[in-house]
XYZ file of C-alpha atoms in Angstrom:
779
model
C 0.000 0.000 0.000
C 1.168 3.482 -0.793
C 2.488 5.439 2.188
C 0.647 8.570 1.064
C -2.268 9.470 3.388
C -2.431 6.133 5.231
C -5.621 7.040 7.086
C -7.242 8.427 3.960
C -6.259 5.821 1.425
C -7.906 2.962 3.258
C -11.312 4.565 2.838
C -10.691 5.650 -0.728
C -10.213 2.088 -1.884
C -13.970 1.702 -1.494
C -14.874 4.331 -4.020
C -18.634 4.053 -3.712
C -18.735 3.483 0.058
C -21.305 5.332 2.109
C -20.697 8.511 4.041
C -20.994 6.566 7.285
C -17.417 5.342 6.841
C -16.088 8.778 7.680
C -19.082 10.362 9.423
C -18.363 12.074 12.702
C -21.987 11.706 13.769
C -23.397 8.638 11.969
C -27.152 8.313 11.934
C -27.697 12.024 12.507
C -29.097 14.536 10.067
C -26.310 16.976 10.856
C -22.656 17.173 11.804
C -21.260 14.982 9.029
C -20.884 16.955 5.849
C -19.523 19.978 7.694
C -17.076 18.087 9.869
C -13.446 19.183 9.452
C -11.272 16.818 7.417
C -8.966 16.403 10.403
C -7.105 13.106 10.356
C -8.207 12.417 6.783
C -5.264 14.632 5.853
C -1.644 13.986 6.672
C -0.309 15.606 9.826
C 1.619 18.842 9.135
C 5.362 18.657 9.729
C 8.587 20.472 9.019
C 8.360 19.587 5.329
C 4.737 20.654 4.768
C 3.076 23.227 6.984
C -0.531 23.358 8.211
C -1.024 26.453 6.040
C -0.419 24.443 2.861
C 2.978 26.050 2.202
C 6.302 24.207 1.990
C 7.715 23.850 5.496
C 11.049 25.226 6.716
C 12.718 21.850 6.108
C 11.132 21.144 2.717
C 13.487 19.343 0.308
C 13.395 17.644 -3.064
C 15.855 15.665 -5.138
C 17.564 16.877 -8.318
C 18.455 14.906 -11.451
C 20.608 16.390 -14.244
C 20.966 14.673 -17.632
C 23.440 14.705 -20.485
C 22.000 12.624 -23.322
C 23.206 11.648 -26.790
C 20.559 10.036 -28.990
C 20.687 8.662 -32.548
C 17.531 8.169 -34.609
C 17.590 5.413 -37.243
C 14.933 6.423 -39.778
C 15.325 3.205 -41.782
C 14.776 0.798 -38.887
C 12.732 3.081 -36.587
C 15.172 2.576 -33.770
C 16.571 4.931 -31.157
C 19.979 4.468 -29.529
C 20.964 6.511 -26.513
C 23.627 7.153 -23.966
C 22.899 9.260 -20.905
C 24.846 10.474 -17.927
C 22.758 11.244 -14.841
C 23.943 13.315 -11.925
C 21.656 12.614 -8.985
C 21.701 14.921 -5.960
C 20.404 13.571 -2.666
C 18.854 16.594 -0.963
C 16.876 14.393 1.425
C 17.810 13.782 5.056
C 17.937 10.052 4.266
C 20.885 7.873 3.326
C 20.114 5.950 0.120
C 21.458 2.529 -0.822
C 19.737 2.206 -4.202
C 18.072 4.351 -6.864
C 14.918 3.754 -8.914
C 14.547 4.690 -12.594
C 11.495 4.587 -14.837
C 11.589 2.560 -18.071
C 8.274 3.634 -19.545
C 8.961 2.134 -22.975
C 8.522 -1.269 -21.324
C 4.806 -0.497 -21.345
C 4.873 -1.597 -25.005
C 6.328 -5.034 -24.341
C 3.985 -7.820 -25.390
C 3.691 -9.187 -21.841
C 3.595 -5.817 -20.049
C 1.565 -5.740 -16.859
C -0.567 -2.889 -18.148
C -1.709 -5.109 -21.026
C -2.251 -8.330 -19.096
C -4.305 -6.621 -16.391
C -6.497 -4.616 -18.780
C -10.035 -5.845 -19.337
C -11.057 -6.469 -22.955
C -14.285 -7.365 -24.763
C -15.305 -8.169 -28.304
C -17.500 -5.651 -30.094
C -19.496 -5.588 -33.302
C -17.010 -3.186 -34.837
C -13.356 -3.177 -33.807
C -10.413 -1.051 -34.914
C -6.979 -2.415 -35.718
C -5.702 -1.043 -32.413
C -8.509 -2.788 -30.496
C -7.812 -6.097 -32.191
C -4.092 -5.813 -31.575
C -4.885 -5.132 -27.961
C -6.759 -8.430 -27.810
C -4.328 -10.473 -29.890
C -1.134 -8.881 -28.621
C 1.971 -8.550 -30.786
C 5.289 -10.300 -31.314
C 7.332 -7.137 -31.805
C 10.617 -6.569 -30.003
C 9.508 -3.504 -28.077
C 10.643 -2.080 -24.770
C 13.930 -0.849 -23.351
C 17.149 -2.753 -24.001
C 19.652 -1.760 -21.319
C 23.179 -2.380 -22.602
C 25.146 -1.150 -19.618
C 24.918 0.768 -16.350
C 28.220 2.155 -15.028
C 29.419 4.629 -12.460
C 31.508 7.705 -13.257
C 34.705 5.648 -13.125
C 33.435 3.012 -15.536
C 32.606 0.461 -12.861
C 29.672 -1.817 -13.618
C 26.597 -1.257 -11.462
C 24.151 -4.004 -10.548
C 20.585 -3.364 -11.604
C 17.215 -5.120 -11.506
C 14.329 -4.474 -13.897
C 10.785 -4.951 -12.641
C 8.312 -4.176 -15.447
C 8.630 -0.397 -15.997
C 10.982 0.224 -13.051
C 14.735 -0.332 -12.737
C 16.593 -0.425 -9.417
C 20.303 0.400 -9.378
C 22.390 -0.781 -6.448
C 24.751 1.937 -5.246
C 28.391 0.952 -4.662
C 28.303 2.977 -1.442
C 25.594 4.651 0.614
C 24.585 8.014 -0.836
C 24.655 10.375 2.124
C 22.382 13.416 2.511
C 23.718 16.271 0.388
C 25.902 13.984 -1.749
C 25.818 13.455 -5.517
C 26.081 10.272 -7.574
C 26.982 10.228 -11.255
C 26.342 7.232 -13.476
C 25.879 6.335 -17.142
C 23.234 4.233 -18.897
C 23.495 2.955 -22.488
C 20.249 1.741 -24.039
C 18.219 1.340 -27.221
C 14.705 0.427 -28.267
C 12.621 -0.133 -31.361
C 10.224 2.769 -31.774
C 6.572 1.665 -31.780
C 3.863 2.622 -34.227
C 1.701 4.680 -31.914
C -1.171 4.704 -34.422
C -1.642 0.941 -33.963
C 0.194 -0.009 -30.748
C -0.970 3.105 -28.929
C 0.891 5.027 -26.275
C 1.968 8.622 -25.955
C 5.078 8.521 -28.127
C 6.371 6.652 -31.167
C 6.073 7.129 -34.900
C 3.356 7.751 -37.445
C 3.964 6.481 -40.983
C 2.662 8.344 -44.050
C 2.588 5.810 -46.927
C 1.644 8.413 -49.550
C 5.107 10.005 -49.297
C 6.997 7.235 -47.460
C 7.909 9.404 -44.472
C 7.715 9.183 -40.704
C 6.779 11.599 -37.958
C 8.588 10.785 -34.699
C 7.188 12.079 -31.416
C 9.752 11.034 -28.837
C 8.331 10.919 -25.332
C 9.261 8.855 -22.263
C 12.183 7.901 -24.461
C 15.090 7.744 -21.987
C 15.462 6.064 -18.567
C 14.254 8.670 -16.083
C 14.842 9.056 -12.371
C 11.865 8.253 -10.180
C 10.894 10.711 -7.446
C 12.005 10.200 -3.868
C 9.898 12.479 -1.641
C 9.133 13.333 1.961
C 5.540 12.065 1.729
C 6.051 8.604 0.224
C 9.712 7.758 -0.259
C 10.315 6.288 -3.715
C 7.466 6.693 -6.179
C 7.897 3.332 -7.844
C 4.335 2.579 -8.844
C 4.399 0.867 -12.230
C 3.432 2.715 -15.423
C 0.168 1.039 -16.432
C -0.897 3.604 -19.011
C -3.414 5.830 -17.223
C -1.484 7.235 -14.285
C 1.179 9.402 -15.844
C 4.454 10.619 -14.401
C 6.115 11.806 -11.210
C 9.475 13.353 -12.056
C 12.378 15.360 -10.626
C 13.521 18.788 -11.718
C 16.941 19.150 -13.262
C 19.018 20.547 -16.114
C 19.272 18.862 -19.523
C 21.865 18.842 -22.290
C 20.600 16.753 -25.192
C 22.235 16.048 -28.574
C 19.934 14.463 -31.153
C 21.456 12.939 -34.305
C 18.964 12.562 -37.172
C 18.929 12.487 -40.998
C 20.144 15.807 -42.358
C 16.790 16.614 -43.989
C 14.854 16.270 -40.709
C 13.660 19.220 -38.652
C 13.851 18.743 -34.886
C 11.974 20.595 -32.166
C 12.371 19.882 -28.488
C 12.183 20.983 -24.883
C 14.320 24.034 -24.188
C 16.481 26.001 -26.588
C 18.554 24.837 -29.513
C 22.121 26.153 -29.429
C 23.127 25.337 -33.022
C 20.385 26.583 -35.332
C 23.105 28.311 -37.359
C 24.493 24.863 -38.245
C 21.234 22.904 -38.629
C 19.176 25.451 -40.615
C 19.784 26.844 -44.073
C 20.863 30.466 -44.289
C 17.354 31.500 -45.367
C 15.745 29.566 -42.532
C 18.140 30.995 -39.977
C 17.323 34.498 -41.208
C 13.605 33.803 -40.768
C 14.289 32.465 -37.276
C 15.966 35.722 -36.343
C 13.076 37.682 -37.845
C 10.614 35.662 -35.748
C 12.302 36.918 -32.565
C 10.416 40.194 -32.842
C 7.435 39.105 -34.951
C 3.948 39.431 -33.494
C 2.487 37.046 -36.087
C 3.854 33.610 -36.967
C 6.859 33.513 -39.313
C 7.463 30.249 -41.205
C 11.022 29.352 -40.307
C 10.671 26.182 -42.403
C 7.961 26.847 -44.954
C 5.486 24.597 -46.719
C 7.251 24.686 -50.099
C 10.512 23.576 -48.505
C 8.735 20.736 -46.731
C 7.022 19.497 -49.883
C 10.355 19.455 -51.667
C 12.179 17.729 -48.798
C 9.514 15.032 -48.551
C 10.517 13.731 -51.980
C 13.983 12.563 -50.916
C 15.668 10.781 -48.058
C 19.021 12.235 -47.090
C 21.864 9.874 -46.201
C 23.867 12.604 -44.486
C 23.162 13.362 -40.836
C 22.987 16.340 -38.476
C 23.059 16.746 -34.722
C 20.705 19.196 -33.013
C 21.888 20.421 -29.599
C 19.341 21.446 -26.944
C 19.608 22.646 -23.373
C 16.934 23.244 -20.757
C 17.189 24.373 -17.148
C 14.967 23.439 -14.240
C 12.610 21.143 -16.128
C 11.213 17.769 -15.147
C 11.395 16.069 -18.530
C 12.507 16.362 -22.153
C 10.556 15.471 -25.325
C 11.163 16.093 -29.029
C 9.780 15.754 -32.552
C 11.678 14.864 -35.701
C 10.581 14.542 -39.326
C 11.278 15.785 -42.821
C 7.598 16.589 -43.298
C 6.954 19.394 -40.762
C 6.460 23.112 -41.242
C 7.835 25.202 -38.388
C 6.532 28.664 -37.540
C 7.383 30.969 -34.641
C 6.407 34.314 -33.156
C 7.308 36.411 -30.133
C 4.855 37.104 -27.323
C 5.078 39.128 -24.137
C 3.773 37.671 -20.896
C 3.054 39.184 -17.494
C 6.187 40.892 -16.232
C 7.354 41.816 -19.733
C 9.255 38.594 -20.499
C 9.545 37.463 -24.104
C 8.540 33.912 -24.978
C 8.774 32.274 -28.396
C 5.453 30.647 -29.318
C 6.146 27.981 -31.951
C 4.358 25.260 -33.919
C 5.444 22.210 -35.932
C 2.940 20.564 -38.287
C 2.583 18.547 -41.459
C 0.994 19.624 -44.763
C -2.321 18.014 -43.816
C -2.587 20.308 -40.768
C -1.373 23.453 -42.548
C -4.800 25.101 -43.156
C -5.572 25.034 -39.432
C -2.185 25.241 -37.708
C -0.753 28.019 -39.866
C -3.711 30.234 -38.967
C -4.254 29.323 -35.338
C -1.669 27.200 -33.541
C 1.083 29.617 -32.519
C -1.451 32.343 -31.727
C -3.329 29.921 -29.484
C -0.019 29.011 -27.816
C 0.683 32.688 -27.158
C -2.838 33.302 -25.830
C -2.551 30.281 -23.552
C 0.703 31.204 -21.835
C -0.484 34.788 -21.401
C -3.791 33.728 -19.830
C -2.309 31.034 -17.608
C 0.367 33.498 -16.490
C -2.390 35.847 -15.379
C -4.167 33.160 -13.347
C -1.111 31.396 -11.879
C 2.518 32.562 -12.224
C 4.358 34.223 -15.124
C 5.491 31.579 -17.608
C 9.170 31.019 -16.736
C 10.490 29.237 -19.838
C 11.846 30.751 -23.085
C 9.692 28.767 -25.542
C 6.281 27.079 -25.782
C 5.703 24.621 -28.628
C 2.661 22.974 -30.205
C 3.214 19.946 -32.472
C 0.452 18.450 -34.629
C 0.687 14.694 -34.181
C -2.926 13.456 -34.222
C -2.929 13.049 -30.445
C -2.759 15.053 -27.225
C 0.124 14.856 -24.757
C 2.236 17.296 -22.793
C 5.881 17.813 -21.795
C 7.915 20.819 -20.658
C 7.832 23.545 -23.314
C 6.498 21.122 -25.968
C 3.205 19.326 -26.467
C 1.553 17.151 -29.111
C -1.926 17.913 -30.416
C -4.325 17.081 -33.226
C -6.092 19.073 -35.949
C -5.902 18.076 -39.605
C -7.908 19.472 -42.490
C -9.614 17.545 -45.260
C -7.633 16.894 -48.437
C -9.319 19.896 -50.072
C -8.136 22.184 -47.255
C -11.529 22.565 -45.572
C -12.336 21.600 -42.017
C -15.359 21.352 -39.782
C -16.117 23.746 -36.961
C -15.827 20.822 -34.542
C -12.303 20.066 -35.795
C -11.297 23.703 -35.449
C -12.684 24.086 -31.927
C -11.335 20.695 -30.882
C -7.874 21.693 -32.096
C -7.969 25.039 -30.255
C -9.175 23.316 -27.092
C -6.502 20.616 -27.142
C -3.702 23.113 -27.836
C -4.828 25.240 -24.884
C -5.056 22.142 -22.707
C -1.679 20.661 -23.615
C 0.207 23.973 -23.583
C -1.499 24.697 -20.262
C 0.077 21.560 -18.829
C 3.322 23.538 -18.712
C 1.873 25.011 -15.520
C 0.210 21.849 -14.162
C 2.219 19.613 -13.690
C 5.404 20.714 -15.485
C 5.922 23.625 -13.056
C 3.519 22.900 -10.187
C 4.850 19.358 -10.150
C 2.186 17.079 -8.652
C 2.351 13.276 -8.642
C 0.333 12.253 -11.709
C 0.953 8.569 -11.122
C -1.041 8.828 -7.904
C -3.440 11.764 -8.365
C -4.363 12.432 -11.996
C -6.805 15.154 -11.023
C -4.062 17.335 -9.546
C -2.698 18.036 -13.018
C -5.588 17.203 -15.363
C -8.331 18.695 -13.230
C -6.531 21.904 -12.328
C -5.310 22.294 -15.881
C -8.785 21.697 -17.339
C -10.125 24.406 -15.037
C -7.638 27.028 -16.265
C -8.167 25.712 -19.806
C -11.835 26.657 -19.403
C -10.916 30.181 -18.278
C -8.548 30.460 -21.252
C -11.120 29.202 -23.766
C -13.655 31.739 -22.524
C -11.110 34.530 -22.882
C -10.333 33.333 -26.426
C -13.898 33.575 -27.737
C -17.091 34.250 -25.734
C -18.878 31.751 -27.977
C -16.308 28.992 -27.538
C -18.153 25.715 -26.809
C -16.213 24.612 -23.726
C -17.075 21.004 -22.952
C -15.696 21.006 -19.403
C -15.925 23.658 -16.725
C -19.533 24.917 -16.706
C -21.348 23.276 -13.802
C -24.331 22.001 -15.787
C -22.063 19.955 -18.065
C -21.061 17.580 -15.249
C -24.679 16.747 -14.390
C -24.968 13.605 -16.535
C -21.931 12.145 -14.785
C -22.995 13.199 -11.295
C -26.382 11.488 -11.576
C -25.023 8.137 -12.729
C -25.536 5.058 -10.513
C -23.161 5.023 -7.553
C -21.511 1.794 -8.700
C -20.226 3.709 -11.734
C -18.743 6.523 -9.664
C -15.713 6.977 -7.460
C -14.404 10.018 -5.581
C -12.016 12.399 -7.296
C -9.540 11.306 -4.606
C -9.062 7.931 -6.274
C -5.844 6.482 -7.663
C -5.467 7.003 -11.402
C -5.526 3.328 -12.354
C -8.727 2.652 -10.409
C -10.941 5.199 -12.165
C -13.751 3.831 -14.342
C -14.738 7.006 -16.208
C -11.393 8.739 -16.506
C -12.416 11.916 -18.334
C -15.388 12.933 -16.184
C -13.695 11.981 -12.918
C -10.137 13.269 -13.328
C -10.710 16.123 -15.780
C -14.274 17.430 -15.753
C -15.410 17.036 -12.143
C -12.400 18.734 -10.480
C -12.487 21.491 -13.118
C -16.189 21.980 -12.407
C -15.571 21.961 -8.656
C -12.978 24.719 -8.978
C -15.307 26.741 -11.183
C -18.083 26.361 -8.587
C -15.606 27.499 -5.937
C -14.624 30.533 -7.974
C -18.009 31.684 -9.197
C -20.390 30.533 -6.456
C -18.713 29.652 -3.149
C -15.728 31.995 -2.748
C -16.129 34.658 -5.401
C -13.509 35.530 -7.989
C -11.393 37.881 -5.883
C -10.850 35.473 -2.984
C -10.485 32.425 -5.221
C -8.025 34.009 -7.652
C -5.784 35.233 -4.854
C -5.742 31.814 -3.164
C -5.238 29.886 -6.400
C -2.312 32.090 -7.413
C -0.887 31.640 -3.925
C -0.957 27.875 -4.412
C 0.799 28.202 -7.785
C 3.478 30.493 -6.350
C 4.077 28.338 -3.284
C 4.461 25.105 -5.211
C 6.076 26.225 -8.464
C 9.022 23.869 -9.159
C 8.071 21.759 -6.123
C 6.053 18.597 -5.406
C 2.621 19.426 -3.929
C 0.116 16.917 -2.571
C -3.692 17.299 -2.460
C -3.616 18.510 1.133
C -1.246 21.332 0.127
C -3.866 22.591 -2.316
C -6.751 22.177 0.139
C -4.936 23.951 2.940
C -3.575 26.781 0.801
C -6.982 27.627 -0.660
C -8.350 28.029 2.869
C -5.236 29.672 4.300
C -5.132 32.421 1.675
C -8.871 33.166 1.670
C -10.148 32.686 5.255
C -12.938 30.530 3.831
C -13.601 27.201 5.556
C -13.785 24.751 2.671
C -13.530 21.398 4.411
C -17.204 20.717 3.644
C -16.484 21.428 -0.013
C -13.441 19.142 -0.316
C -15.313 16.460 1.631
C -18.296 16.548 -0.698
C -16.771 17.212 -4.105
C -13.420 15.418 -3.768
C -13.982 12.654 -1.208
C -17.590 11.792 -2.049
C -19.797 10.819 -4.961
C -23.078 12.442 -3.950
C -24.616 14.928 -6.407
C -26.237 18.310 -5.893
C -30.033 18.183 -5.970
C -31.719 20.955 -4.009
C -35.504 20.917 -4.203
C -37.787 23.874 -3.529
C -40.489 21.955 -1.670
C -42.894 24.645 -0.517
C -43.538 28.380 -0.555
C -45.652 30.035 2.140
C -46.739 33.639 1.794
C -47.305 35.933 4.808
C -48.482 39.544 5.144
C -48.419 41.656 8.308
C -51.807 41.818 10.049
C -52.257 45.604 10.278
C -55.141 45.367 12.753
C -56.743 48.140 10.683
C -60.375 47.073 10.237
C -60.655 49.116 7.059
C -57.844 47.018 5.544
C -58.142 43.614 7.168
C -61.939 43.386 6.808
C -61.887 42.609 3.123
C -59.063 40.094 3.607
C -60.889 38.327 6.428
C -64.171 38.353 4.480
C -62.524 36.675 1.491
C -60.990 34.024 3.738
C -64.316 33.455 5.533
C -66.163 33.020 2.239
C -63.447 30.687 0.965
C -63.777 28.502 4.045
C -67.530 28.118 3.394
C -66.917 26.786 -0.108
C -66.971 23.019 -0.661
C -68.151 20.631 -3.347
C -71.667 20.383 -1.903
C -72.281 24.140 -1.729
C -70.888 24.597 -5.215
C -73.154 21.929 -6.730
C -76.185 23.091 -4.753
C -75.818 26.579 -6.203
C -75.342 25.186 -9.672
C -78.472 23.072 -9.278
C -80.547 26.099 -8.239
C -81.292 24.701 -4.799
C -83.935 26.751 -2.874
C -82.548 27.184 0.609
C -84.848 27.203 3.653
C -83.699 30.579 4.982
C -84.504 32.078 1.586
C -87.872 30.377 1.236
C -88.964 31.410 4.742
C -87.621 34.861 5.567
C -88.940 34.597 9.098
C -85.937 32.416 9.783
C -83.617 35.381 9.278
C -82.438 37.596 12.182
C -79.803 40.200 13.040
C -76.921 37.910 12.140
C -78.387 37.140 8.742
C -77.591 40.712 7.624
C -74.766 41.555 10.051
C -71.420 42.420 8.389
C -68.989 40.856 10.799
C -66.052 42.374 8.924
C -67.225 45.986 8.756
C -65.236 48.596 10.683
C -66.993 49.940 13.794
C -66.169 52.961 15.944
C -64.850 50.604 18.626
C -62.534 48.603 16.306
C -61.402 51.795 14.582
C -60.463 53.446 17.889
C -58.697 50.305 19.035
C -56.571 50.362 15.879
C -55.795 54.080 16.265
C -54.689 53.566 19.878
C -52.459 50.656 18.860
C -50.805 52.604 16.026
C -50.190 55.671 18.197
C -48.335 53.523 20.720
C -45.831 52.236 18.167
C -42.207 53.428 18.306
C -40.737 55.157 15.216
C -38.916 51.938 14.234
C -42.076 49.904 14.686
C -44.039 52.378 12.571
C -41.367 52.178 9.838
C -41.698 48.399 9.705
C -45.469 48.621 9.993
C -45.726 51.051 7.070
C -43.273 49.117 4.844
C -46.004 46.794 3.620
C -43.485 43.916 3.330
C -44.261 40.548 1.797
C -42.882 37.563 3.704
C -42.112 34.286 1.952
C -41.130 31.140 3.846
C -39.281 28.739 1.558
C -38.584 25.128 2.468
C -35.748 23.276 0.738
C -34.686 19.651 0.798
C -31.244 18.272 -0.046
C -32.238 15.288 -2.159
C -28.797 14.735 -3.692
C -26.742 14.721 -0.508
C -23.964 17.092 -1.621
C -24.465 20.311 0.340
C -24.493 23.373 -1.851
C -25.193 27.098 -1.786
C -28.808 27.964 -2.571
C -29.197 30.551 -5.314
C -32.706 32.017 -5.582
C -34.082 34.110 -8.424
C -37.232 36.062 -7.532
C -39.496 37.308 -10.307
C -41.916 39.983 -9.087
C -45.373 40.843 -10.270
C -44.013 43.954 -11.991
C -41.611 41.822 -14.097
C -38.388 42.735 -12.294
C -36.017 40.089 -10.899
C -33.636 39.767 -7.947
C -31.026 37.172 -6.916
C -30.354 35.986 -3.353
C -27.297 33.825 -2.614
C -27.481 31.637 0.483
C -24.142 30.051 1.515
C -23.954 26.279 1.900
C -23.589 26.651 5.648
C -27.362 27.011 5.893
C -27.343 23.178 5.941
C -25.175 22.940 9.090
C -27.963 22.151 11.550
C -29.923 19.936 9.197
C -28.187 18.588 6.110
C -31.417 17.373 4.508
C -34.123 19.987 5.064
C -34.052 23.721 5.835
C -36.468 26.641 5.817
C -35.799 30.337 5.457
C -38.006 33.422 5.471
C -37.413 36.292 3.051
C -38.924 39.777 3.380
C -39.688 41.417 0.051
C -41.041 44.837 -0.779
C -42.892 43.577 -3.836
C -45.235 40.720 -4.524
C -43.522 37.637 -5.941
C -44.850 36.009 -9.084
C -42.407 33.070 -9.354
C -39.253 31.624 -7.791
C -36.436 29.663 -9.423
C -33.364 28.007 -7.909
C -29.956 28.089 -9.618
C -31.107 30.174 -12.599
C -27.633 30.288 -14.143
C -27.074 26.532 -13.669
C -23.971 27.157 -11.565
C -24.250 24.484 -8.853
C -24.451 21.288 -10.980
C -27.968 20.523 -9.744
C -28.951 17.222 -11.339
C -32.750 17.809 -11.301
C -33.952 21.221 -12.412
C -37.584 20.076 -12.436
C -37.868 20.646 -8.685
C -36.168 24.051 -8.738
C -39.135 26.321 -9.409
C -42.375 27.678 -7.952
C -44.787 27.324 -9.537
C -43.303 24.223 -11.176
C -41.943 24.759 -14.687
C -42.004 22.071 -17.334
C -39.308 22.326 -19.978
C -40.605 21.298 -23.411
C -38.780 18.633 -25.361
C -38.792 18.216 -29.119
C -39.044 15.236 -31.366
C -38.625 14.897 -35.096
C -40.748 12.989 -37.571
C -38.420 11.585 -40.171
C -38.152 9.132 -42.982
C -35.008 7.053 -42.857
C -32.663 7.845 -45.727
C -29.608 6.008 -46.901
C -26.402 7.943 -47.472
C -23.613 6.773 -49.753
C -21.096 4.567 -47.971
C -18.710 6.691 -45.920
C -20.709 9.893 -46.423
C -21.773 12.229 -43.630
C -24.380 14.950 -43.569
C -23.756 18.513 -42.451
C -20.434 17.846 -40.715
C -18.300 20.237 -42.774
C -20.246 23.344 -43.845
C -17.030 24.876 -45.216
C -16.692 22.019 -47.669
C -20.362 22.142 -48.622
C -20.165 25.898 -49.217
C -17.095 25.454 -51.421
C -18.834 22.805 -53.491
C -21.813 25.096 -53.855
C -19.651 27.964 -55.102
C -20.249 30.134 -52.074
């Protein structure tokens, strides 16, 4: 069992368990959802303070790399030699080191494959079938040697995707250890085998696109909260990595263009004179400049150079290094200024098939992303930010891989365009979470994906007010939140144990943060606290409790109920407006109250018998025989008399000025009763629509549920008569049942379509690419 949160993890293994497992007051209708998290979080210490900030004795390890890699474009093989300098900043003496060999995920008998469930379907892709059948390819890392700085052989053991190296002597606190690893592997076809890196083959021009990720043996993290992070790479849980400095030399065919993490120090040798001139021009350009243009790429694609070039890169204080290489990529670049006045080069690499979209949008989206994220977190600290079109989506420091290809005629659908913009924002945004704020993705996917998806949403909305963000708005998580409990697990669930990965690790935490910002805390308090978290943990290793504590510490808002419900539970929001009672002040003025009392008296006399008797023309005895009538038959019991009028005047005269002010206000009092049908406590947002057509919003904090977590009542004094009431009018709480949110009840109409089934030509679609249809129609 993982050492992280021992008290917490035991309850999280039962993802759909009831609240009673961590109730402070089981069986009660209060005192559970608002209980402090307490021992569910790790005890503060000298490494991590109770405020959520790094403690005075906080430490983290450092790993520096010098790597030489050679790409064989004929055999799709990568050979590498790396020297790692590992610095032990911990207070612990170490006798062995752990490295990650993520390429072993592709081995035919890898644990991630053998433990994955599979089923046959009516239609199956090549990748799905290969997943069932397996492969006989020689994939995975081949370690040729592991030696110390003096050339001495080191003993090592490989366990799936992890490699343990035995140290020749104990590595004391503060000491460094330098060693060298030689290795090679056959690059996998990521379009069929899957995975985050590999190659894509283009048969029409006999060329390859290499996206090299997790490509070198990498140091695992040794931390204060769990020791070695040596959980195997199964495919879903991503990476926990150390910060360090990189020097990387990449040898490729001379006609390839290479882009990678950090800065290239020998563009003057690897680019043509014209390309190098364009690169220099891009340094001050505010629109993308094609350093390697489309015409050059089309010409290069026709041949395969036998000569070779080496591209030299360096990067400081990064947690990883990734790169792209191909002879079929356009490269454009532009300069952008971020908060603080720093210049960053926004760059894109893409093939001809992506040119219509990427040339117009990619680098500008990159620039917009780092500017917006810098505003909401910390100023972007690196010199470059790169977007690569590779028909996928994956992130690394300063470089990410995205999708977005046009049709062969150069057109594209609106969905493709928006999807491309969204994925570029998301993957570039990962530079902040987790490349800078370096959480443990292998354990807590939501800490990078969820936080990043939240800021992605903010960035999308600042790109275009009409952008169709799929994650972030509260109402878009409703379908997930109302699923059966056996399909749900808390956000605080290990990455490999999540059933619905996207909704759980991406959408729900992003929605939760948006609810915090817009509904619970307000933008000013939230933004200050969120930026505080980013500043505190930039280039460090935060845990969930560091986020939870910082958000409260920097805002003075008690959020334990919120973390408990949204992150540790699976209950949904469903607040029902059960009843509305209307009250008016009894003025005691007979001239006013008489008519009210008369109407009530007459209403109380009405029943089904009297109504039908009148309709039938019944002749009543007191009408047929008038001798039966007396004083009371004609007495107006509700008429004002001198006695009742004087009594009222005496009462009014005795009122104090404040009492008279309230008396004369003519207020309307409405008693509303709410029930918490979903279980997740939430603020109550009420929209009042008055008889004169005006509206008003009241926001009731979630703490109204403290004394009774299932049913509450509250009285509201209004100066105008209310016509209707609606809860959560802006759909900002993720309420799963809007049908019980209104008074009187509202019924939303649905639509259906009468149609005659039509057959389309094989492979044809209807209305998916209006740009293409318009072009065909001559528009």
